CSV table of C-alpha atoms and ligand atoms in Angstrom, one decimal:
chain,number,residue,atom,x,y,z
A,19,MET,CA,-9.0,21.1,13.1
A,20,GLU,CA,-10.0,17.4,13.3
A,21,LYS,CA,-11.8,16.1,16.4
A,22,TYR,CA,-13.4,12.9,17.4
A,23,ILE,CA,-17.1,12.9,18.2
A,24,VAL,CA,-18.2,10.0,20.2
A,25,LYS,CA,-21.6,8.8,21.4
A,26,GLY,CA,-21.0,6.6,24.4
A,27,GLY,CA,-23.0,3.7,25.9
A,28,THR,CA,-22.5,0.9,23.3
A,29,PRO,CA,-20.7,-2.3,24.5
A,30,LEU,CA,-18.0,-2.9,22.0
A,31,LYS,CA,-18.0,-6.4,20.5
A,32,GLY,CA,-16.1,-8.3,17.9
A,33,GLU,CA,-12.5,-8.9,16.6
A,34,VAL,CA,-9.9,-6.3,16.0
A,35,LYS,CA,-6.5,-6.8,14.2
A,36,ILE,CA,-3.6,-5.3,16.0
A,37,SER,CA,-1.0,-3.3,14.0
A,38,GLY,CA,2.8,-3.5,14.3
A,39,ALA,CA,4.4,-2.1,17.4
A,40,LYS,CA,5.0,1.7,17.1
A,41,ASN,CA,7.9,1.7,19.6
A,42,ALA,CA,9.6,-1.2,17.8
A,43,ALA,CA,9.0,0.4,14.4
A,44,LEU,CA,10.7,3.6,15.4
A,45,GLY,CA,13.9,1.8,16.4
A,46,ILE,CA,13.8,-0.6,13.4
A,47,LEU,CA,13.2,2.1,10.8
A,48,ALA,CA,16.1,4.1,12.2
A,49,ALA,CA,18.3,1.0,12.3
A,50,ALA,CA,17.4,0.0,8.8
A,51,VAL,CA,19.7,2.7,7.3
A,52,MET,CA,22.7,1.1,9.1
A,53,THR,CA,23.4,-1.0,6.0
A,54,ASP,CA,24.0,0.2,2.5
A,55,GLN,CA,21.8,-2.6,1.2
A,56,VAL,CA,18.1,-2.4,0.8
A,57,VAL,CA,16.0,-3.5,3.8
A,58,THR,CA,12.3,-4.4,3.7
A,59,VAL,CA,10.3,-3.8,6.9
A,60,GLU,CA,6.8,-5.3,7.1
A,61,ASN,CA,4.0,-4.7,9.5
A,62,VAL,CA,5.0,-1.0,9.9
A,63,PRO,CA,2.1,0.8,11.7
A,64,LEU,CA,0.8,3.7,9.7
A,65,VAL,CA,0.9,6.2,12.5
A,66,ARG,CA,2.2,9.7,12.6
A,67,ASP,CA,5.4,8.8,14.5
A,68,SER,CA,6.4,6.3,11.8
A,69,ASP,CA,5.8,9.0,9.3
A,70,VAL,CA,8.0,11.5,11.2
A,71,ILE,CA,11.0,9.0,11.4
A,72,ILE,CA,10.6,8.1,7.7
A,73,LYS,CA,10.6,11.8,6.7
A,74,ALA,CA,13.6,12.5,9.0
A,75,LEU,CA,15.5,9.7,7.3
A,76,GLN,CA,14.5,11.0,3.8
A,77,SER,CA,15.6,14.5,4.8
A,78,VAL,CA,19.2,13.2,5.0
A,79,GLY,CA,19.0,11.3,1.7
A,80,ALA,CA,17.7,7.8,2.6
A,81,SER,CA,15.5,6.4,-0.2
A,82,ILE,CA,12.3,5.0,1.3
A,83,ARG,CA,9.5,3.5,-0.7
A,84,GLN,CA,6.1,2.3,0.5
A,85,LYS,CA,5.9,-1.0,-1.3
A,86,GLU,CA,2.5,-2.1,0.1
A,87,LYS,CA,0.2,-0.7,2.8
A,88,ASN,CA,2.4,-1.6,5.8
A,89,VAL,CA,5.6,-2.5,4.0
A,90,PHE,CA,8.5,-0.1,3.4
A,91,GLU,CA,11.7,-0.6,1.4
A,92,ILE,CA,14.6,1.4,2.9
A,93,ASP,CA,17.9,2.1,1.2
A,94,GLY,CA,20.4,3.8,3.4
A,95,SER,CA,23.1,3.9,0.7
A,96,THR,CA,21.9,7.2,-0.6
A,97,ILE,CA,22.4,9.1,2.8
A,98,LYS,CA,24.3,12.3,2.2
A,99,SER,CA,24.3,13.9,5.6
A,100,VAL,CA,24.2,13.0,9.3
A,101,ASN,CA,22.5,16.3,10.2
A,102,ILE,CA,18.9,15.9,11.3
A,103,ARG,CA,17.2,19.3,11.8
A,104,TYR,CA,14.8,20.2,14.6
A,105,ASP,CA,11.8,20.8,12.3
A,106,GLN,CA,12.2,17.1,11.2
A,107,VAL,CA,12.0,15.6,14.6
A,108,LYS,CA,10.5,18.1,17.0
A,109,LYS,CA,7.3,16.0,17.4
A,110,ILE,CA,8.9,12.7,18.5
A,111,ARG,CA,11.0,11.5,21.3
A,112,ALA,CA,12.3,8.5,19.3
A,113,SER,CA,14.3,10.9,17.1
A,114,TYR,CA,17.1,9.9,19.5
A,115,TYR,CA,17.4,6.6,17.7
A,116,LEU,CA,18.8,8.5,14.8
A,117,ILE,CA,21.8,9.3,16.9
A,118,GLY,CA,22.5,5.6,17.7
A,119,ALA,CA,22.0,4.5,14.1
A,120,LEU,CA,24.0,7.2,12.4
A,121,LEU,CA,26.8,7.2,15.0
A,122,GLY,CA,27.0,3.4,14.7
A,123,LYS,CA,27.2,3.5,10.9
A,124,TYR,CA,29.0,6.8,10.1
A,125,LYS,CA,30.7,7.5,13.5
A,126,GLU,CA,28.9,10.9,13.5
A,127,ALA,CA,25.4,12.2,14.1
A,128,LYS,CA,24.0,15.7,14.6
A,129,VAL,CA,20.4,15.4,15.7
A,130,ALA,CA,18.2,17.9,17.3
A,131,LEU,CA,17.1,17.0,20.8
A,132,PRO,CA,13.9,15.1,20.9
A,133,GLY,CA,10.3,16.3,21.6
A,134,GLY,CA,7.6,13.8,22.1
A,135,CYS,CA,4.8,13.3,24.6
A,136,ASP,CA,4.7,15.8,27.5
A,137,ILE,CA,4.7,13.2,30.3
A,138,GLY,CA,7.3,14.7,32.6
A,139,SER,CA,11.0,15.4,32.4
A,140,ARG,CA,12.6,13.1,29.9
A,141,PRO,CA,16.4,13.5,29.9
A,142,ILE,CA,18.7,11.6,27.6
A,143,ASP,CA,21.7,11.6,29.9
A,144,MET,CA,22.0,7.8,29.9
A,145,HIS,CA,22.1,7.7,26.1
A,146,ILE,CA,24.9,10.3,26.1
A,147,LYS,CA,26.8,8.6,28.9
A,148,GLY,CA,26.6,5.3,26.9
A,149,PHE,CA,27.8,6.9,23.6
A,150,THR,CA,30.7,8.5,25.5
A,151,ALA,CA,31.6,5.1,27.1
A,152,LEU,CA,31.9,3.8,23.5
A,153,GLY,CA,34.4,6.5,22.8
A,154,ALA,CA,32.3,9.2,21.2
A,155,ASP,CA,32.6,12.9,22.0
A,156,VAL,CA,29.1,14.2,22.6
A,157,ASP,CA,28.2,17.9,22.8
A,158,ILE,CA,24.9,19.7,23.1
A,159,MET,CA,25.3,22.6,20.8
A,160,ALA,CA,23.3,25.8,20.4
A,161,GLY,CA,19.7,25.2,19.4
A,162,GLY,CA,19.7,21.9,21.3
A,163,ILE,CA,21.6,19.8,18.7
A,164,VAL,CA,23.3,16.7,20.0
A,165,TRP,CA,26.6,16.3,18.1
A,166,ALA,CA,28.1,12.9,18.6
A,167,ARG,CA,31.3,11.8,16.8
A,168,ALA,CA,34.1,9.4,17.2
A,169,ARG,CA,37.2,8.3,15.2
A,170,LYS,CA,36.1,4.8,16.1
A,171,LEU,CA,33.7,3.3,18.6
A,172,THR,CA,35.1,0.7,21.0
A,173,GLY,CA,33.0,-1.8,23.0
A,174,ALA,CA,32.5,-1.0,26.7
A,175,HIS,CA,30.9,-2.2,29.8
A,176,ILE,CA,27.9,0.1,30.4
A,177,TYR,CA,25.7,0.1,33.5
A,178,PHE,CA,22.4,2.0,33.2
A,179,ASP,CA,21.5,3.8,36.4
A,180,MET,CA,17.8,3.4,35.5
A,181,VAL,CA,16.0,1.0,33.3
A,182,SER,CA,15.5,2.9,30.0
A,183,VAL,CA,13.9,1.6,26.8
A,184,GLY,CA,15.4,4.3,24.7
A,185,ALA,CA,18.9,4.2,26.1
A,186,THR,CA,19.0,0.3,25.7
A,187,ILE,CA,17.9,0.4,22.1
A,188,ASN,CA,20.2,3.3,21.2
A,189,LEU,CA,23.3,1.7,22.7
A,190,MET,CA,22.5,-1.6,21.1
A,191,MET,CA,22.4,0.1,17.7
A,192,ALA,CA,25.6,2.0,18.2
A,193,ALA,CA,27.5,-0.9,19.8
A,194,CYS,CA,26.7,-3.4,17.1
A,195,MET,CA,29.1,-1.5,14.8
A,196,ALA,CA,31.7,-0.8,17.5
A,197,GLU,CA,35.0,-2.7,17.7
A,198,GLY,CA,34.9,-5.4,20.3
A,199,GLU,CA,32.4,-6.4,22.9
A,200,THR,CA,29.8,-4.2,24.7
A,201,ILE,CA,27.9,-5.3,27.8
A,202,LEU,CA,24.8,-3.4,28.7
A,203,GLU,CA,23.8,-4.0,32.3
A,204,ASN,CA,20.4,-3.1,33.8
A,205,ALA,CA,19.0,-3.1,30.3
A,206,ALA,CA,15.3,-2.7,29.6
A,207,LYS,CA,13.4,-5.9,28.7
A,208,GLU,CA,10.3,-4.6,26.8
A,209,PRO,CA,9.2,-6.8,23.8
A,210,HIS,CA,10.3,-4.0,21.4
A,211,ILE,CA,13.9,-4.3,22.8
A,212,VAL,CA,13.9,-7.9,21.7
A,213,ASP,CA,12.3,-7.0,18.4
A,214,VAL,CA,15.0,-4.4,17.6
A,215,ALA,CA,17.7,-6.9,18.6
A,216,ASN,CA,16.2,-9.6,16.4
A,217,PHE,CA,16.0,-7.2,13.5
A,218,LEU,CA,19.7,-6.1,14.0
A,219,ASN,CA,20.7,-9.8,14.3
A,220,ALA,CA,18.9,-10.6,11.1
A,221,MET,CA,21.0,-7.8,9.5
A,222,GLY,CA,24.2,-9.6,10.7
A,223,ALA,CA,24.6,-8.0,14.2
A,224,LYS,CA,25.8,-10.2,17.1
A,225,ILE,CA,23.5,-9.3,20.0
A,226,LYS,CA,22.8,-11.8,22.8
A,227,GLY,CA,20.6,-11.6,25.9
A,228,ALA,CA,18.0,-9.0,24.6
A,229,GLY,CA,14.9,-9.5,26.9
A,230,THR,CA,17.1,-10.1,30.0
A,231,ASP,CA,18.8,-7.3,31.9
A,232,VAL,CA,22.3,-8.1,30.5
A,233,ILE,CA,22.8,-7.7,26.8
A,234,ARG,CA,26.1,-8.6,25.1
A,235,ILE,CA,27.0,-7.2,21.8
A,236,LYS,CA,30.0,-8.2,19.6
A,237,GLY,CA,30.7,-5.4,17.1
A,238,VAL,CA,30.6,-6.2,13.4
A,239,LYS,CA,32.0,-4.1,10.5
A,240,LYS,CA,29.0,-4.3,8.2
A,241,LEU,CA,25.3,-5.1,8.3
A,242,HIS,CA,23.3,-6.4,5.4
A,243,SER,CA,19.9,-6.6,3.7
A,244,VAL,CA,17.0,-8.3,5.4
A,245,THR,CA,13.2,-8.6,5.2
A,246,TYR,CA,11.7,-8.3,8.6
A,247,SER,CA,8.2,-8.1,10.1
A,248,ILE,CA,7.6,-6.0,13.2
A,249,ILE,CA,5.9,-7.6,16.3
A,250,PRO,CA,2.3,-6.6,17.2
A,251,ASP,CA,1.8,-3.6,19.4
A,252,GLN,CA,1.4,-4.5,23.0
A,253,ILE,CA,-0.1,-1.2,23.9
A,254,GLU,CA,-2.6,-0.9,21.1
A,255,ALA,CA,-3.8,-4.4,22.0
A,256,GLY,CA,-4.0,-3.5,25.7
A,257,THR,CA,-6.0,-0.4,24.8
A,258,PHE,CA,-8.6,-2.4,23.0
A,259,MET,CA,-8.7,-4.9,25.9
A,260,ALA,CA,-9.4,-2.0,28.2
A,261,ALA,CA,-12.1,-0.8,25.8
A,262,ALA,CA,-13.9,-4.2,26.2
A,263,ALA,CA,-13.7,-3.7,30.0
A,264,ILE,CA,-14.9,-0.1,30.2
A,265,THR,CA,-17.7,-0.5,27.7
A,266,GLY,CA,-19.0,-3.8,29.1
A,267,GLY,CA,-18.2,-5.5,25.9
A,268,ASP,CA,-16.5,-8.6,24.4
A,269,ILE,CA,-13.4,-8.0,22.2
A,270,THR,CA,-10.9,-10.3,20.7
A,271,VAL,CA,-7.6,-8.7,19.9
A,272,CYS,CA,-6.1,-10.7,17.0
A,273,ASP,CA,-2.5,-11.1,15.7
A,274,VAL,CA,-1.0,-10.5,19.1
A,275,ILE,CA,1.6,-12.2,21.3
A,276,PRO,CA,-0.5,-13.1,24.4
A,277,LYS,CA,2.7,-13.4,26.5
A,278,HIS,CA,3.3,-9.7,26.0
A,279,LEU,CA,-0.1,-8.9,27.4
A,280,GLU,CA,0.1,-10.9,30.6
A,281,SER,CA,0.3,-8.0,33.1
A,282,ILE,CA,-2.7,-6.4,31.3
A,283,SER,CA,-4.7,-9.6,31.3
A,284,ALA,CA,-3.9,-10.2,35.0
A,285,LYS,CA,-5.3,-6.7,35.9
A,286,LEU,CA,-8.4,-7.3,33.8
A,287,ILE,CA,-9.1,-10.6,35.6
A,288,GLU,CA,-8.7,-8.8,39.0
A,289,MET,CA,-11.2,-6.3,37.7
A,290,GLY,CA,-13.7,-9.1,37.1
A,291,CYS,CA,-13.4,-9.7,33.3
A,292,GLU,CA,-12.9,-13.0,31.8
A,293,VAL,CA,-9.8,-13.3,29.7
A,294,ILE,CA,-9.3,-16.1,27.2
A,295,GLU,CA,-5.9,-16.6,25.6
A,296,GLY,CA,-5.6,-18.1,22.2
A,297,ASP,CA,-2.3,-18.8,20.3
A,298,ASP,CA,-2.2,-15.4,18.8
A,299,SER,CA,-5.3,-13.7,20.2
A,300,VAL,CA,-6.8,-12.6,23.5
A,301,ARG,CA,-10.5,-12.3,24.2
A,302,VAL,CA,-11.7,-10.0,27.0
A,303,ILE,CA,-15.3,-10.5,28.1
A,304,SER,CA,-16.8,-8.0,30.5
A,305,LYS,CA,-18.9,-9.6,33.3
A,306,GLY,CA,-20.8,-6.6,34.5
A,307,ARG,CA,-19.6,-3.7,36.6
A,308,LEU,CA,-15.8,-3.7,37.0
A,309,HIS,CA,-14.1,-4.2,40.4
A,310,SER,CA,-11.6,-1.8,41.8
A,311,THR,CA,-7.9,-2.7,41.9
A,312,ASN,CA,-4.5,-1.2,42.5
A,313,ILE,CA,-1.9,-0.7,39.7
A,314,LYS,CA,1.7,0.4,39.8
A,315,THR,CA,3.5,0.9,36.6
A,316,LEU,CA,7.0,-0.6,36.2
A,317,PRO,CA,9.4,-1.5,33.4
A,318,TYR,CA,8.5,-4.8,31.6
A,319,PRO,CA,7.4,-7.4,32.7
A,320,GLY,CA,5.6,-5.0,35.1
A,321,PHE,CA,2.4,-3.2,34.2
A,322,PRO,CA,3.2,-0.8,31.3
A,323,THR,CA,3.2,3.0,32.0
A,324,ASP,CA,1.7,3.3,28.5
A,325,MET,CA,-1.4,1.6,29.7
A,326,GLN,CA,-1.8,3.6,32.9
A,327,PRO,CA,-4.2,6.3,31.7
A,328,GLN,CA,-6.5,3.7,29.9
A,329,PHE,CA,-6.8,1.6,33.0
A,330,ALA,CA,-7.4,4.6,35.2
A,331,ALA,CA,-10.3,5.5,32.9
A,332,ALA,CA,-11.7,2.0,33.3
A,333,LEU,CA,-11.3,2.1,37.1
A,334,SER,CA,-13.1,5.4,37.3
A,335,VAL,CA,-16.3,3.4,36.6
A,336,ALA,CA,-15.4,0.4,38.8
A,337,GLU,CA,-17.0,-0.4,42.1
A,338,GLY,CA,-14.9,0.8,45.0
A,339,THR,CA,-11.6,2.6,45.4
A,340,SER,CA,-8.6,2.0,43.2
A,341,ILE,CA,-5.0,3.3,43.6
A,342,VAL,CA,-3.0,3.9,40.5
A,343,THR,CA,0.7,4.7,41.0
A,344,GLU,CA,3.0,5.9,38.2
A,345,GLY,CA,6.4,4.3,38.7
A,346,VAL,CA,8.2,5.2,35.4
A,347,PHE,CA,7.6,8.9,34.6
A,348,ASP,CA,7.4,11.8,37.0
A,349,SER,CA,4.1,13.1,35.6
A,350,ARG,CA,1.7,11.2,33.5
A,351,PHE,CA,-1.7,12.3,34.9
A,352,ARG,CA,-2.6,15.1,32.6
A,353,TYR,CA,-5.9,13.4,31.7
A,354,VAL,CA,-7.2,13.5,35.3
A,355,ASP,CA,-8.8,17.0,35.1
A,356,GLU,CA,-10.6,15.9,31.9
A,357,LEU,CA,-11.8,12.7,33.5
A,358,VAL,CA,-13.1,14.7,36.5
A,359,ARG,CA,-15.0,16.9,34.1
A,360,MET,CA,-16.8,13.7,32.9
A,361,GLY,CA,-17.8,13.0,36.4
A,362,ALA,CA,-14.9,10.8,37.6
A,363,ARG,CA,-14.0,11.2,41.3
A,364,GLY,CA,-10.6,11.0,42.8
A,365,ASN,CA,-7.5,12.7,44.2
A,366,LEU,CA,-4.1,13.1,42.6
A,367,GLU,CA,-1.3,13.1,45.2
A,368,GLY,CA,2.1,13.2,43.7
A,369,ASN,CA,2.4,10.2,41.5
A,370,THR,CA,-0.6,8.4,42.9
A,371,PHE,CA,-4.2,8.7,41.6
A,372,TYR,CA,-6.8,7.6,44.2
A,373,ILE,CA,-9.9,6.8,42.3
A,374,GLU,CA,-13.4,6.6,43.8
A,375,GLY,CA,-15.4,4.6,41.2
A,376,VAL,CA,-18.7,6.2,40.0
A,377,GLU,CA,-21.6,4.4,38.3
A,378,LYS,CA,-21.4,6.4,35.1
A,379,LEU,CA,-19.4,9.1,33.3
A,380,SER,CA,-21.1,11.8,31.2
A,381,GLY,CA,-19.9,13.0,27.8
A,382,ALA,CA,-18.0,16.3,27.7
A,383,GLU,CA,-15.8,18.5,25.5
A,384,LEU,CA,-12.3,17.1,26.0
A,385,THR,CA,-8.7,17.8,24.8
A,386,ALA,CA,-6.2,14.9,24.4
A,387,PRO,CA,-3.2,15.9,26.5
A,388,ASP,CA,-0.9,13.3,25.0
A,389,LEU,CA,-1.0,10.0,23.1
A,390,ARG,CA,-2.1,7.5,25.8
A,391,ALA,CA,-4.0,10.0,27.8
A,392,GLY,CA,-5.9,10.9,24.7
A,393,ALA,CA,-6.7,7.2,24.0
A,394,ALA,CA,-7.9,6.9,27.6
A,395,LEU,CA,-10.3,9.8,27.1
A,396,VAL,CA,-11.7,8.2,24.0
A,397,LEU,CA,-12.3,5.0,26.1
A,398,ALA,CA,-14.0,7.1,28.8
A,399,ALA,CA,-16.2,8.8,26.1
A,400,LEU,CA,-17.2,5.4,24.7
A,401,ALA,CA,-18.5,4.3,28.1
A,402,ALA,CA,-20.0,7.7,29.0
A,403,ASP,CA,-23.7,8.8,28.7
A,404,GLY,CA,-24.2,11.1,25.8
A,405,PHE,CA,-21.8,12.8,23.4
A,406,SER,CA,-18.2,13.8,23.8
A,407,GLU,CA,-15.9,15.8,21.5
A,408,ILE,CA,-12.2,15.2,21.7
A,409,GLU,CA,-9.7,17.8,20.4
A,410,ASP,CA,-6.0,17.4,19.5
A,411,ILE,CA,-6.5,13.9,18.1
A,412,HIS,CA,-3.3,14.2,16.1
A,413,LEU,CA,-1.6,13.2,19.4
A,414,ILE,CA,-3.6,10.0,19.5
A,415,GLN,CA,-2.9,9.4,15.8
A,416,ARG,CA,0.8,9.4,16.7
A,417,GLY,CA,0.5,5.9,18.0
A,418,TYR,CA,-2.8,4.3,16.9
A,419,GLU,CA,-3.4,3.2,13.3
A,420,ASP,CA,-7.0,4.0,12.2
A,421,PHE,CA,-8.1,4.1,15.8
A,422,ASP,CA,-11.6,5.4,15.0
A,423,GLY,CA,-12.1,2.9,12.1
A,424,LYS,CA,-11.1,0.0,14.3
A,425,LEU,CA,-13.4,1.2,17.1
A,426,ARG,CA,-16.3,1.6,14.6
A,427,SER,CA,-15.7,-2.0,13.4
A,428,LEU,CA,-16.5,-3.1,17.0
A,429,GLY,CA,-19.7,-1.1,17.0
A,430,ALA,CA,-18.5,2.2,18.5
A,431,ASP,CA,-20.3,5.4,17.5
A,432,ILE,CA,-17.2,7.5,16.7
A,433,VAL,CA,-16.2,9.6,13.7
A,434,ILE,CA,-13.7,12.3,12.9
A,435,ILE,CA,-15.3,15.7,12.3
A,436,THR,CA,-13.9,19.0,11.1
A,437,ASN,CA,-16.8,21.4,11.7
A,438,GLU,CA,-20.1,21.9,13.5
A,439,HIS,CA,-22.1,20.7,10.5
A,440,ASP,CA,-20.4,17.3,10.7
A,441,ALA,CA,-21.1,17.2,14.4
A,442,GLN,CA,-24.8,17.8,13.9
A,443,LYS,CA,-25.0,15.3,11.1
A,444,PHE,CA,-23.4,12.6,13.3
A,445,LYS,CA,-25.8,13.5,16.2
A,446,LEU,CA,-28.8,13.1,13.9
A,447,GLN,CA,-27.5,9.8,12.6
A,448,VAL,CA,-26.8,8.1,15.9
A,449,GLY,CA,-29.7,9.8,17.8
B,7,LIG,C1,9.9,4.7,25.7
B,7,LIG,O1,10.2,6.0,26.0
B,7,LIG,C2,8.7,4.7,24.9
B,7,LIG,N1,8.9,5.5,23.7
B,7,LIG,C3,7.5,5.3,25.7
B,7,LIG,O2,6.4,5.2,25.0
B,7,LIG,C4,7.4,4.5,27.0
B,7,LIG,O3,6.4,5.2,27.8
B,7,LIG,C5,8.7,4.4,27.7
B,7,LIG,O4,9.7,3.9,26.9
B,7,LIG,C6,8.6,3.5,28.9
B,7,LIG,O5,8.2,2.2,28.5
B,7,LIG,C7,9.5,4.9,22.7
B,7,LIG,O6,9.8,3.8,22.7
B,7,LIG,C8,9.7,5.8,21.5
B,7,LIG,P1,12.7,5.4,29.1
B,7,LIG,P2,11.6,6.4,26.6
B,7,LIG,O7,14.0,5.9,28.6
B,7,LIG,O8,12.7,5.6,25.9
B,7,LIG,C9,14.3,8.2,32.6
B,7,LIG,C10,4.2,5.9,24.2
B,7,LIG,O9,3.2,6.3,24.8
B,7,LIG,N2,15.4,8.5,31.8
B,7,LIG,O10,12.4,4.0,29.3
B,7,LIG,O11,11.8,7.9,26.5
B,7,LIG,C11,13.0,8.8,32.0
B,7,LIG,O12,12.9,10.2,32.3
B,7,LIG,C12,5.6,6.4,24.7
B,7,LIG,O13,4.2,5.1,23.3
B,7,LIG,C13,16.5,9.2,32.3
B,7,LIG,O14,16.4,9.7,33.4
B,7,LIG,O15,11.5,6.0,28.1
B,7,LIG,C14,11.9,7.9,32.7
B,7,LIG,O16,11.6,8.4,33.9
B,7,LIG,C15,5.5,7.5,25.6
B,7,LIG,N3,17.6,9.4,31.5
B,7,LIG,C16,12.6,6.6,32.7
B,7,LIG,O17,14.0,6.8,32.6
B,7,LIG,C17,17.7,8.9,30.3
B,7,LIG,O18,18.8,9.1,29.6
B,7,LIG,C18,12.2,5.6,31.7
B,7,LIG,O19,12.3,6.2,30.4
B,7,LIG,C19,16.7,8.1,29.8
B,7,LIG,C20,15.5,7.9,30.5
């Protein structure tokens, strides 16, 4: 079993290049098979979730070739089946994008219900309601298989009860090959919604309004070949920005879109950091002990739920009391017990974490509960006194490309170990 071992206390400094956005990549890789022509996707993050979606597409016959490190060539013309088995997708939530993509193209999809991060109940009722509105019959069959099929899909006016990233992308995909116009109201506005829409439009789709809460889609009969580069990952960038804050460091995240990072930058400024925006970079300079602040997560352009654990970790060493409220998921605080074992102080009441900042955390043996919570524990370990070991790092690797390598390039003492001998060697090396 791989673990991270971390020696905390070093302020992280330097520049780090941000990879392509995982949550855009998952939609784009699925949508890439909606044409029978070859599609080239650049800036694909090499993370476990990308790998799962690629293998799921290959399992139904898509030909996918890694052309260069982050570049994949996808040929959907060789797809033989619309049946994606549970063992192919059990690890990721975004397997639901295979329903939208296959239903749009073949008018049928049989996809096992998604797994993914355990961050509370995560129904897909709005996806199903949307597909039904487009004219599909959707059944949940034995074994949790979603079977969606239609003789034809017809454009419809769909109002989402809640803002949902997944439902917005899924309906955009299916609707772009329906007959007539679809209007999605109360759509999500995250940067990756716009990226998937831009990708589909580059393939010949007619989507307008992505990035606002009303998206209009005129159906087309066919999509075509394209070469497309995925946008930088807002959450990976935000995680390194939080790393600068919590370790008292000075980090420049490069190859980013600063506009996507505004809510994160604003909080870091409230916490006493200096934030300098460049054209495609953001530099975060820590100015001593962090100040407390309050955070409420909201759909974009609000503060991202995917940054909540990392900021709670940073606020656990800030001066004063902070209040962190989760406004998107019904349970995303599974890291709190682990932080408390490191010496953090606070109370969790429902969806609100009241944090009483302490001067220092201490290293501990930790387990990553999910992707972002796991990243938050790594940040806490980097700021803590002494050594920490973090288990279940495969959850962190779902969404961060070469996380430990990038942290090491900023001066962090972190390596992956597989046994006690490796741990002892690391401890001797870093003292
Ligand atoms: C996406 O999940 C992301 N995943 C998540 O990223 C992210 O946390 C989330 O959006 C919010 O930004 C991917 O893009 C693959 P939602 P998703 O549908 O689509 C409720 C990460 O760490 N809801 O926007 O599953 C839902 O329960 C991950 O990278 C319904 O009730 O999120 C939640 O409370 C984790 N019915 C809220 O809506 C539905 O049919 C928002 O969820 C769909 C959603």
